[in-house]
Amino acid sequence: MPEQLRVGGKHGSWHDGPVIEPDFLTMPHSTPKNFSLIAAIDLGSNSFHMVVAKANQGEIRILERLGEKVQLAAGIDEERQLTEESMQRGLDCLKRFAQLINGLPLGAVRIVGTNALREARNRNDFIHRAEEILGHPVEVISGREEARLIYLGVSHTLADTPGKRLVADIGGGSTEFIIGQRFEPLLRESLQMGCVSFTQRYFRDGKVTPARYAQAYTAARLEIMSIEHALHRLKWDEAIGSSGTIRAIGVALKANGYGAGEVNAEGLA
């Protein structure tokens, strides 16, 4: 299962909790009993992930987990076209993934694309080439469907508790916020901000200045304001961070003497 780190928060104050980094959004639609070997591929805006698992009587055992930083979203130009270079990075990665799923029947593999493919006007070109390599259909899912699947991945990884959870996933092109209870998402939101898209927009040359930071902060704040009331209306008992970005924040805070890897209010102040 995904690696767990110490990060999290409580409504009104932060505390130690787990950080989850789901390596896949969901397994295939078909029930595991139909196939002894199944796989899932997540075509993210920043990285591609694949999990291959063995299914036996409702139990799923992970056999292989792969992930590569592709930064597909970084290759979307001003006309919302994926550049050939960025597509080739992704396709090269999929060629390596394909070696592990070669021969698996249709229905045993689910492949989903997220924000970068939602945004790219020439997504069909990439999808067609990806399907030729993988031999399985590629599905581009909506932001709210992505949020639902992220929540399911987190809730099936953590212990089943009765309280409400706020799950935040900072991706390459979008950020998802979900409040749920047990295995049921109660609120699902997807915002147009991500680590790659904001880097391209505000810090393209790698320089972080006070003025640029203020612009990025304001843009993110405006995005979050659109869902802030709904989040606080539902409230939550525990906050869970999902994604490599959350992990990186925890590592950075620890390196600067703030906690043991958790994301806390003191470190973010």
PDB file of C-alpha atoms in Angstrom:
ATOM      1  CA  MET A   1       0.000   0.000   0.000  1.00  0.00           C
ATOM      2  CA  PRO A   2       1.075   3.658  -0.279  1.00  0.00           C
ATOM      3  CA  GLU A   3       3.763   4.838   2.076  1.00  0.00           C
ATOM      4  CA  GLN A   4       2.471   6.693   5.111  1.00  0.00           C
ATOM      5  CA  LEU A   5       4.175   9.720   6.635  1.00  0.00           C
ATOM      6  CA  ARG A   6       3.377  11.829   9.657  1.00  0.00           C
ATOM      7  CA  VAL A   7       1.322  14.777   8.480  1.00  0.00           C
ATOM      8  CA  GLY A   8      -2.169  15.961   9.027  1.00  0.00           C
ATOM      9  CA  GLY A   9      -4.335  18.446  10.802  1.00  0.00           C
ATOM     10  CA  LYS A  10      -7.449  19.028  12.789  1.00  0.00           C
ATOM     11  CA  HIS A  11     -10.145  21.614  12.081  1.00  0.00           C
ATOM     12  CA  GLY A  12      -8.789  24.773  13.674  1.00  0.00           C
ATOM     13  CA  SER A  13      -5.392  23.376  14.647  1.00  0.00           C
ATOM     14  CA  TRP A  14      -2.797  21.061  13.138  1.00  0.00           C
ATOM     15  CA  HIS A  15      -1.548  17.867  14.697  1.00  0.00           C
ATOM     16  CA  ASP A  16       0.418  14.787  13.780  1.00  0.00           C
ATOM     17  CA  GLY A  17      -1.311  12.455  11.404  1.00  0.00           C
ATOM     18  CA  PRO A  18      -0.617  10.327   8.325  1.00  0.00           C
ATOM     19  CA  VAL A  19       0.273  11.576   4.882  1.00  0.00           C
ATOM     20  CA  ILE A  20      -0.855   9.253   2.136  1.00  0.00           C
ATOM     21  CA  GLU A  21       0.523   9.167  -1.371  1.00  0.00           C
ATOM     22  CA  PRO A  22      -1.813   6.932  -3.406  1.00  0.00           C
ATOM     23  CA  ASP A  23       0.148   5.373  -6.247  1.00  0.00           C
ATOM     24  CA  PHE A  24      -2.992   4.870  -8.270  1.00  0.00           C
ATOM     25  CA  LEU A  25      -6.499   6.295  -8.421  1.00  0.00           C
ATOM     26  CA  THR A  26      -8.433   3.080  -8.760  1.00  0.00           C
ATOM     27  CA  MET A  27      -8.183  -0.465  -9.921  1.00  0.00           C
ATOM     28  CA  PRO A  28     -10.180  -1.655 -12.946  1.00  0.00           C
ATOM     29  CA  HIS A  29     -13.988  -1.424 -12.977  1.00  0.00           C
ATOM     30  CA  SER A  30     -14.241  -5.214 -13.208  1.00  0.00           C
ATOM     31  CA  THR A  31     -14.261  -7.076  -9.924  1.00  0.00           C
ATOM     32  CA  PRO A  32     -10.970  -8.710  -8.974  1.00  0.00           C
ATOM     33  CA  LYS A  33     -12.518 -12.188  -9.172  1.00  0.00           C
ATOM     34  CA  ASN A  34     -12.679 -11.847 -12.965  1.00  0.00           C
ATOM     35  CA  PHE A  35      -8.910 -11.495 -13.339  1.00  0.00           C
ATOM     36  CA  SER A  36      -6.019 -12.966 -11.407  1.00  0.00           C
ATOM     37  CA  LEU A  37      -3.727 -10.104 -12.459  1.00  0.00           C
ATOM     38  CA  ILE A  38      -4.858  -6.472 -12.627  1.00  0.00           C
ATOM     39  CA  ALA A  39      -3.177  -3.106 -13.117  1.00  0.00           C
ATOM     40  CA  ALA A  40      -3.879   0.607 -12.824  1.00  0.00           C
ATOM     41  CA  ILE A  41      -2.048   3.506 -14.467  1.00  0.00           C
ATOM     42  CA  ASP A  42      -2.425   7.129 -13.367  1.00  0.00           C
ATOM     43  CA  LEU A  43      -1.386   9.652 -16.032  1.00  0.00           C
ATOM     44  CA  GLY A  44      -0.857  12.607 -13.731  1.00  0.00           C
ATOM     45  CA  SER A  45       0.122  16.137 -14.666  1.00  0.00           C
ATOM     46  CA  ASN A  46       3.456  15.824 -12.862  1.00  0.00           C
ATOM     47  CA  SER A  47       4.166  12.094 -12.767  1.00  0.00           C
ATOM     48  CA  PHE A  48       2.881   8.787 -14.102  1.00  0.00           C
ATOM     49  CA  HIS A  49       2.265   5.899 -11.709  1.00  0.00           C
ATOM     50  CA  MET A  50       1.485   2.236 -12.251  1.00  0.00           C
ATOM     51  CA  VAL A  51       0.505  -0.562  -9.905  1.00  0.00           C
ATOM     52  CA  VAL A  52       0.301  -4.224 -10.859  1.00  0.00           C
ATOM     53  CA  ALA A  53      -1.507  -6.469  -8.394  1.00  0.00           C
ATOM     54  CA  LYS A  54      -2.646 -10.038  -7.922  1.00  0.00           C
ATOM     55  CA  ALA A  55      -6.307 -10.524  -7.066  1.00  0.00           C
ATOM     56  CA  ASN A  56      -7.445 -13.604  -5.190  1.00  0.00           C
ATOM     57  CA  GLN A  57     -10.863 -14.050  -3.562  1.00  0.00           C
ATOM     58  CA  GLY A  58     -11.355 -10.343  -3.007  1.00  0.00           C
ATOM     59  CA  GLU A  59      -7.829  -9.795  -1.695  1.00  0.00           C
ATOM     60  CA  ILE A  60      -5.436  -7.580  -3.659  1.00  0.00           C
ATOM     61  CA  ARG A  61      -1.683  -8.015  -3.245  1.00  0.00           C
ATOM     62  CA  ILE A  62       0.641  -5.450  -4.824  1.00  0.00           C
ATOM     63  CA  LEU A  63       3.276  -7.076  -7.021  1.00  0.00           C
ATOM     64  CA  GLU A  64       4.879  -4.051  -8.652  1.00  0.00           C
ATOM     65  CA  ARG A  65       4.707  -0.292  -8.180  1.00  0.00           C
ATOM     66  CA  LEU A  66       6.358   2.140 -10.585  1.00  0.00           C
ATOM     67  CA  GLY A  67       6.406   5.905 -10.855  1.00  0.00           C
ATOM     68  CA  GLU A  68       8.208   8.395 -13.081  1.00  0.00           C
ATOM     69  CA  LYS A  69       8.303  12.181 -13.066  1.00  0.00           C
ATOM     70  CA  VAL A  70       7.101  13.169 -16.527  1.00  0.00           C
ATOM     71  CA  GLN A  71       5.833  16.746 -15.981  1.00  0.00           C
ATOM     72  CA  LEU A  72       3.265  16.549 -18.745  1.00  0.00           C
ATOM     73  CA  ALA A  73       1.655  19.801 -17.592  1.00  0.00           C
ATOM     74  CA  ALA A  74       4.953  21.652 -18.072  1.00  0.00           C
ATOM     75  CA  GLY A  75       4.621  20.956 -21.792  1.00  0.00           C
ATOM     76  CA  ILE A  76       1.285  22.718 -22.269  1.00  0.00           C
ATOM     77  CA  ASP A  77       1.933  25.909 -24.252  1.00  0.00           C
ATOM     78  CA  GLU A  78       0.002  29.185 -24.359  1.00  0.00           C
ATOM     79  CA  GLU A  79      -2.408  27.717 -26.901  1.00  0.00           C
ATOM     80  CA  ARG A  80      -3.104  24.786 -24.558  1.00  0.00           C
ATOM     81  CA  GLN A  81      -1.286  22.354 -26.817  1.00  0.00           C
ATOM     82  CA  LEU A  82       0.955  19.604 -25.477  1.00  0.00           C
ATOM     83  CA  THR A  83       4.387  19.989 -27.042  1.00  0.00           C
ATOM     84  CA  GLU A  84       5.881  17.037 -28.883  1.00  0.00           C
ATOM     85  CA  GLU A  85       8.725  16.955 -26.361  1.00  0.00           C
ATOM     86  CA  SER A  86       6.384  16.604 -23.382  1.00  0.00           C
ATOM     87  CA  MET A  87       4.297  13.967 -25.147  1.00  0.00           C
ATOM     88  CA  GLN A  88       7.427  11.994 -25.947  1.00  0.00           C
ATOM     89  CA  ARG A  89       8.481  12.058 -22.281  1.00  0.00           C
ATOM     90  CA  GLY A  90       5.156  10.539 -21.366  1.00  0.00           C
ATOM     91  CA  LEU A  91       5.170   7.986 -24.175  1.00  0.00           C
ATOM     92  CA  ASP A  92       8.700   6.858 -23.319  1.00  0.00           C
ATOM     93  CA  CYS A  93       7.533   6.229 -19.761  1.00  0.00           C
ATOM     94  CA  LEU A  94       4.514   4.270 -20.997  1.00  0.00           C
ATOM     95  CA  LYS A  95       6.746   2.067 -23.135  1.00  0.00           C
ATOM     96  CA  ARG A  96       8.461   0.980 -19.939  1.00  0.00           C
ATOM     97  CA  PHE A  97       5.136   0.454 -18.185  1.00  0.00           C
ATOM     98  CA  ALA A  98       3.841  -1.591 -21.125  1.00  0.00           C
ATOM     99  CA  GLN A  99       6.464  -4.271 -20.568  1.00  0.00           C
ATOM    100  CA  LEU A 100       4.749  -5.236 -17.304  1.00  0.00           C
ATOM    101  CA  ILE A 101       1.183  -5.391 -18.607  1.00  0.00           C
ATOM    102  CA  ASN A 102       1.859  -7.019 -21.957  1.00  0.00           C
ATOM    103  CA  GLY A 103      -0.676  -9.795 -22.460  1.00  0.00           C
ATOM    104  CA  LEU A 104      -3.179  -8.686 -19.817  1.00  0.00           C
ATOM    105  CA  PRO A 105      -6.749  -8.924 -21.188  1.00  0.00           C
ATOM    106  CA  LEU A 106      -8.999  -5.941 -21.810  1.00  0.00           C
ATOM    107  CA  GLY A 107     -10.718  -4.942 -18.594  1.00  0.00           C
ATOM    108  CA  ALA A 108      -7.826  -6.010 -16.397  1.00  0.00           C
ATOM    109  CA  VAL A 109      -6.095  -2.632 -16.775  1.00  0.00           C
ATOM    110  CA  ARG A 110      -7.529   0.785 -16.019  1.00  0.00           C
ATOM    111  CA  ILE A 111      -5.709   3.890 -17.259  1.00  0.00           C
ATOM    112  CA  VAL A 112      -6.855   7.359 -16.237  1.00  0.00           C
ATOM    113  CA  GLY A 113      -5.648  10.807 -17.260  1.00  0.00           C
ATOM    114  CA  THR A 114      -6.122  13.859 -15.062  1.00  0.00           C
ATOM    115  CA  ASN A 115      -5.704  17.632 -15.285  1.00  0.00           C
ATOM    116  CA  ALA A 116      -3.029  17.940 -17.977  1.00  0.00           C
ATOM    117  CA  LEU A 117      -5.059  15.807 -20.368  1.00  0.00           C
ATOM    118  CA  ARG A 118      -8.262  17.595 -19.378  1.00  0.00           C
ATOM    119  CA  GLU A 119      -6.653  20.911 -20.324  1.00  0.00           C
ATOM    120  CA  ALA A 120      -4.691  19.971 -23.462  1.00  0.00           C
ATOM    121  CA  ARG A 121      -6.554  20.645 -26.698  1.00  0.00           C
ATOM    122  CA  ASN A 122      -4.541  17.996 -28.523  1.00  0.00           C
ATOM    123  CA  ARG A 123      -5.145  15.358 -25.845  1.00  0.00           C
ATOM    124  CA  ASN A 124      -6.569  12.930 -28.397  1.00  0.00           C
ATOM    125  CA  ASP A 125      -3.233  12.790 -30.209  1.00  0.00           C
ATOM    126  CA  PHE A 126      -1.460  11.747 -27.017  1.00  0.00           C
ATOM    127  CA  ILE A 127      -4.237   9.343 -26.012  1.00  0.00           C
ATOM    128  CA  HIS A 128      -4.190   7.586 -29.388  1.00  0.00           C
ATOM    129  CA  ARG A 129      -0.434   7.070 -29.215  1.00  0.00           C
ATOM    130  CA  ALA A 130      -0.619   5.956 -25.581  1.00  0.00           C
ATOM    131  CA  GLU A 131      -3.312   3.390 -26.365  1.00  0.00           C
ATOM    132  CA  GLU A 132      -1.221   1.967 -29.190  1.00  0.00           C
ATOM    133  CA  ILE A 133       1.673   1.462 -26.775  1.00  0.00           C
ATOM    134  CA  LEU A 134      -0.334   0.061 -23.872  1.00  0.00           C
ATOM    135  CA  GLY A 135      -2.987  -1.917 -25.722  1.00  0.00           C
ATOM    136  CA  HIS A 136      -5.702  -0.659 -23.361  1.00  0.00           C
ATOM    137  CA  PRO A 137      -8.088   2.333 -23.442  1.00  0.00           C
ATOM    138  CA  VAL A 138      -7.193   5.613 -21.733  1.00  0.00           C
ATOM    139  CA  GLU A 139      -9.944   7.435 -19.858  1.00  0.00           C
ATOM    140  CA  VAL A 140      -9.742  11.158 -19.038  1.00  0.00           C
ATOM    141  CA  ILE A 141     -11.653  11.752 -15.821  1.00  0.00           C
ATOM    142  CA  SER A 142     -13.220  14.934 -14.447  1.00  0.00           C
ATOM    143  CA  GLY A 143     -11.763  16.816 -11.509  1.00  0.00           C
ATOM    144  CA  ARG A 144     -14.555  15.725  -9.182  1.00  0.00           C
ATOM    145  CA  GLU A 145     -14.190  12.104 -10.233  1.00  0.00           C
ATOM    146  CA  GLU A 146     -10.473  12.421  -9.553  1.00  0.00           C
ATOM    147  CA  ALA A 147     -11.336  13.787  -6.101  1.00  0.00           C
ATOM    148  CA  ARG A 148     -13.667  10.854  -5.436  1.00  0.00           C
ATOM    149  CA  LEU A 149     -11.022   8.304  -6.382  1.00  0.00           C
ATOM    150  CA  ILE A 150      -8.350  10.048  -4.319  1.00  0.00           C
ATOM    151  CA  TYR A 151     -10.625   9.862  -1.288  1.00  0.00           C
ATOM    152  CA  LEU A 152     -11.318   6.178  -1.854  1.00  0.00           C
ATOM    153  CA  GLY A 153      -7.593   5.490  -2.089  1.00  0.00           C
ATOM    154  CA  VAL A 154      -6.941   7.310   1.181  1.00  0.00           C
ATOM    155  CA  SER A 155      -9.893   5.813   3.063  1.00  0.00           C
ATOM    156  CA  HIS A 156      -8.914   2.278   2.073  1.00  0.00           C
ATOM    157  CA  THR A 157      -5.335   2.912   3.206  1.00  0.00           C
ATOM    158  CA  LEU A 158      -6.084   4.336   6.650  1.00  0.00           C
ATOM    159  CA  ALA A 159      -7.809   2.717   9.608  1.00  0.00           C
ATOM    160  CA  ASP A 160     -11.608   2.976   9.484  1.00  0.00           C
ATOM    161  CA  THR A 161     -12.613   5.710  11.951  1.00  0.00           C
ATOM    162  CA  PRO A 162     -16.003   7.405  12.506  1.00  0.00           C
ATOM    163  CA  GLY A 163     -14.833  11.032  12.254  1.00  0.00           C
ATOM    164  CA  LYS A 164     -14.804  13.292   9.202  1.00  0.00           C
ATOM    165  CA  ARG A 165     -11.629  13.641   7.162  1.00  0.00           C
ATOM    166  CA  LEU A 166     -10.412  16.485   5.003  1.00  0.00           C
ATOM    167  CA  VAL A 167      -8.173  15.120   2.259  1.00  0.00           C
ATOM    168  CA  ALA A 168      -6.026  17.518   0.218  1.00  0.00           C
ATOM    169  CA  ASP A 169      -4.110  16.352  -2.853  1.00  0.00           C
ATOM    170  CA  ILE A 170      -1.786  18.866  -4.538  1.00  0.00           C
ATOM    171  CA  GLY A 171      -1.128  17.559  -8.020  1.00  0.00           C
ATOM    172  CA  GLY A 172       0.822  18.912 -10.950  1.00  0.00           C
ATOM    173  CA  GLY A 173      -2.088  20.737 -12.572  1.00  0.00           C
ATOM    174  CA  SER A 174      -4.914  20.699 -10.044  1.00  0.00           C
ATOM    175  CA  THR A 175      -5.570  20.410  -6.334  1.00  0.00           C
ATOM    176  CA  GLU A 176      -8.387  18.318  -4.926  1.00  0.00           C
ATOM    177  CA  PHE A 177     -10.152  18.839  -1.602  1.00  0.00           C
ATOM    178  CA  ILE A 178     -12.482  16.190  -0.245  1.00  0.00           C
ATOM    179  CA  ILE A 179     -14.372  15.918   3.022  1.00  0.00           C
ATOM    180  CA  GLY A 180     -15.678  12.463   3.769  1.00  0.00           C
ATOM    181  CA  GLN A 181     -16.689  10.069   6.477  1.00  0.00           C
ATOM    182  CA  ARG A 182     -15.452   6.501   6.485  1.00  0.00           C
ATOM    183  CA  PHE A 183     -15.622   5.429   2.803  1.00  0.00           C
ATOM    184  CA  GLU A 184     -18.146   8.056   1.676  1.00  0.00           C
ATOM    185  CA  PRO A 185     -17.001  11.402   0.193  1.00  0.00           C
ATOM    186  CA  LEU A 186     -19.400  14.155   1.277  1.00  0.00           C
ATOM    187  CA  LEU A 187     -17.807  17.038  -0.643  1.00  0.00           C
ATOM    188  CA  ARG A 188     -15.527  16.855  -3.687  1.00  0.00           C
ATOM    189  CA  GLU A 189     -13.803  19.862  -5.214  1.00  0.00           C
ATOM    190  CA  SER A 190     -11.064  20.252  -7.820  1.00  0.00           C
ATOM    191  CA  LEU A 191      -9.267  23.592  -8.199  1.00  0.00           C
ATOM    192  CA  GLN A 192      -7.159  24.836 -11.106  1.00  0.00           C
ATOM    193  CA  MET A 193      -3.855  25.099  -9.298  1.00  0.00           C
ATOM    194  CA  GLY A 194      -0.969  22.659  -9.096  1.00  0.00           C
ATOM    195  CA  CYS A 195       2.757  22.550  -8.418  1.00  0.00           C
ATOM    196  CA  VAL A 196       3.708  22.386 -12.108  1.00  0.00           C
ATOM    197  CA  SER A 197       1.116  24.833 -13.449  1.00  0.00           C
ATOM    198  CA  PHE A 198       1.939  27.440 -10.793  1.00  0.00           C
ATOM    199  CA  THR A 199       5.667  26.993 -11.349  1.00  0.00           C
ATOM    200  CA  GLN A 200       5.144  27.592 -15.076  1.00  0.00           C
ATOM    201  CA  ARG A 201       2.953  30.612 -14.441  1.00  0.00           C
ATOM    202  CA  TYR A 202       4.839  32.395 -11.663  1.00  0.00           C
ATOM    203  CA  PHE A 203       8.335  30.906 -11.343  1.00  0.00           C
ATOM    204  CA  ARG A 204       9.209  29.769 -14.855  1.00  0.00           C
ATOM    205  CA  ASP A 205      12.882  30.746 -14.570  1.00  0.00           C
ATOM    206  CA  GLY A 206      13.227  29.177 -11.118  1.00  0.00           C
ATOM    207  CA  LYS A 207      13.464  32.489  -9.272  1.00  0.00           C
ATOM    208  CA  VAL A 208      11.200  33.089  -6.269  1.00  0.00           C
ATOM    209  CA  THR A 209      10.871  36.793  -5.480  1.00  0.00           C
ATOM    210  CA  PRO A 210       8.557  38.446  -2.920  1.00  0.00           C
ATOM    211  CA  ALA A 211       6.457  39.919  -5.723  1.00  0.00           C
ATOM    212  CA  ARG A 212       6.066  36.621  -7.560  1.00  0.00           C
ATOM    213  CA  TYR A 213       5.311  34.794  -4.336  1.00  0.00           C
ATOM    214  CA  ALA A 214       2.602  37.353  -3.541  1.00  0.00           C
ATOM    215  CA  GLN A 215       1.049  36.818  -6.977  1.00  0.00           C
ATOM    216  CA  ALA A 216       1.041  33.035  -6.581  1.00  0.00           C
ATOM    217  CA  TYR A 217      -0.331  33.272  -3.044  1.00  0.00           C
ATOM    218  CA  THR A 218      -3.147  35.592  -4.131  1.00  0.00           C
ATOM    219  CA  ALA A 219      -4.069  33.324  -7.050  1.00  0.00           C
ATOM    220  CA  ALA A 220      -4.182  30.269  -4.781  1.00  0.00           C
ATOM    221  CA  ARG A 221      -6.170  32.144  -2.152  1.00  0.00           C
ATOM    222  CA  LEU A 222      -8.758  33.205  -4.724  1.00  0.00           C
ATOM    223  CA  GLU A 223      -9.155  29.598  -5.860  1.00  0.00           C
ATOM    224  CA  ILE A 224      -9.629  28.339  -2.307  1.00  0.00           C
ATOM    225  CA  MET A 225     -12.093  31.115  -1.439  1.00  0.00           C
ATOM    226  CA  SER A 226     -14.568  29.569  -3.878  1.00  0.00           C
ATOM    227  CA  ILE A 227     -14.890  26.461  -1.686  1.00  0.00           C
ATOM    228  CA  GLU A 228     -13.925  27.832   1.740  1.00  0.00           C
ATOM    229  CA  HIS A 229     -17.487  28.250   3.009  1.00  0.00           C
ATOM    230  CA  ALA A 230     -18.480  24.721   2.005  1.00  0.00           C
ATOM    231  CA  LEU A 231     -15.404  23.249   3.708  1.00  0.00           C
ATOM    232  CA  HIS A 232     -16.000  25.064   6.989  1.00  0.00           C
ATOM    233  CA  ARG A 233     -19.722  24.298   6.904  1.00  0.00           C
ATOM    234  CA  LEU A 234     -19.052  20.560   6.917  1.00  0.00           C
ATOM    235  CA  LYS A 235     -16.012  20.753   9.241  1.00  0.00           C
ATOM    236  CA  TRP A 236     -13.598  17.874   9.820  1.00  0.00           C
ATOM    237  CA  ASP A 237     -11.801  16.005  12.588  1.00  0.00           C
ATOM    238  CA  GLU A 238      -8.588  15.105  10.781  1.00  0.00           C
ATOM    239  CA  ALA A 239      -6.694  16.499   7.782  1.00  0.00           C
ATOM    240  CA  ILE A 240      -4.826  14.152   5.477  1.00  0.00           C
ATOM    241  CA  GLY A 241      -2.242  15.221   2.919  1.00  0.00           C
ATOM    242  CA  SER A 242      -1.984  13.107  -0.213  1.00  0.00           C
ATOM    243  CA  SER A 243       0.751  13.558  -2.860  1.00  0.00           C
ATOM    244  CA  GLY A 244       4.469  14.073  -3.192  1.00  0.00           C
ATOM    245  CA  THR A 245       4.103  17.830  -2.729  1.00  0.00           C
ATOM    246  CA  ILE A 246       2.739  17.382   0.792  1.00  0.00           C
ATOM    247  CA  ARG A 247       5.578  14.990   1.541  1.00  0.00           C
ATOM    248  CA  ALA A 248       8.123  17.542   0.261  1.00  0.00           C
ATOM    249  CA  ILE A 249       6.643  20.238   2.517  1.00  0.00           C
ATOM    250  CA  GLY A 250       6.945  17.921   5.516  1.00  0.00           C
ATOM    251  CA  VAL A 251      10.571  17.138   4.671  1.00  0.00           C
ATOM    252  CA  ALA A 252      11.387  20.849   4.247  1.00  0.00           C
ATOM    253  CA  LEU A 253       9.787  21.741   7.584  1.00  0.00           C
ATOM    254  CA  LYS A 254      11.679  18.966   9.354  1.00  0.00           C
ATOM    255  CA  ALA A 255      14.966  20.156   7.835  1.00  0.00           C
ATOM    256  CA  ASN A 256      14.289  23.606   9.272  1.00  0.00           C
ATOM    257  CA  GLY A 257      13.501  22.323  12.744  1.00  0.00           C
ATOM    258  CA  TYR A 258       9.717  22.252  12.572  1.00  0.00           C
ATOM    259  CA  GLY A 259       8.473  18.863  13.720  1.00  0.00           C
ATOM    260  CA  ALA A 260       9.397  15.341  12.692  1.00  0.00           C
ATOM    261  CA  GLY A 261       7.980  15.360   9.180  1.00  0.00           C
ATOM    262  CA  GLU A 262       4.451  16.530   9.869  1.00  0.00           C
ATOM    263  CA  VAL A 263       2.975  19.668   8.315  1.00  0.00           C
ATOM    264  CA  ASN A 264       2.080  21.985  11.179  1.00  0.00           C
ATOM    265  CA  ALA A 265       0.780  25.515  11.625  1.00  0.00           C
ATOM    266  CA  GLU A 266       4.003  26.711  13.248  1.00  0.00           C
ATOM    267  CA  GLY A 267       6.093  25.632  10.281  1.00  0.00           C
ATOM    268  CA  LEU A 268       3.738  27.197   7.746  1.00  0.00           C
ATOM    269  CA  ALA A 269       3.438  30.530   9.580  1.00  0.00           C
TER     270      ALA A 269
END
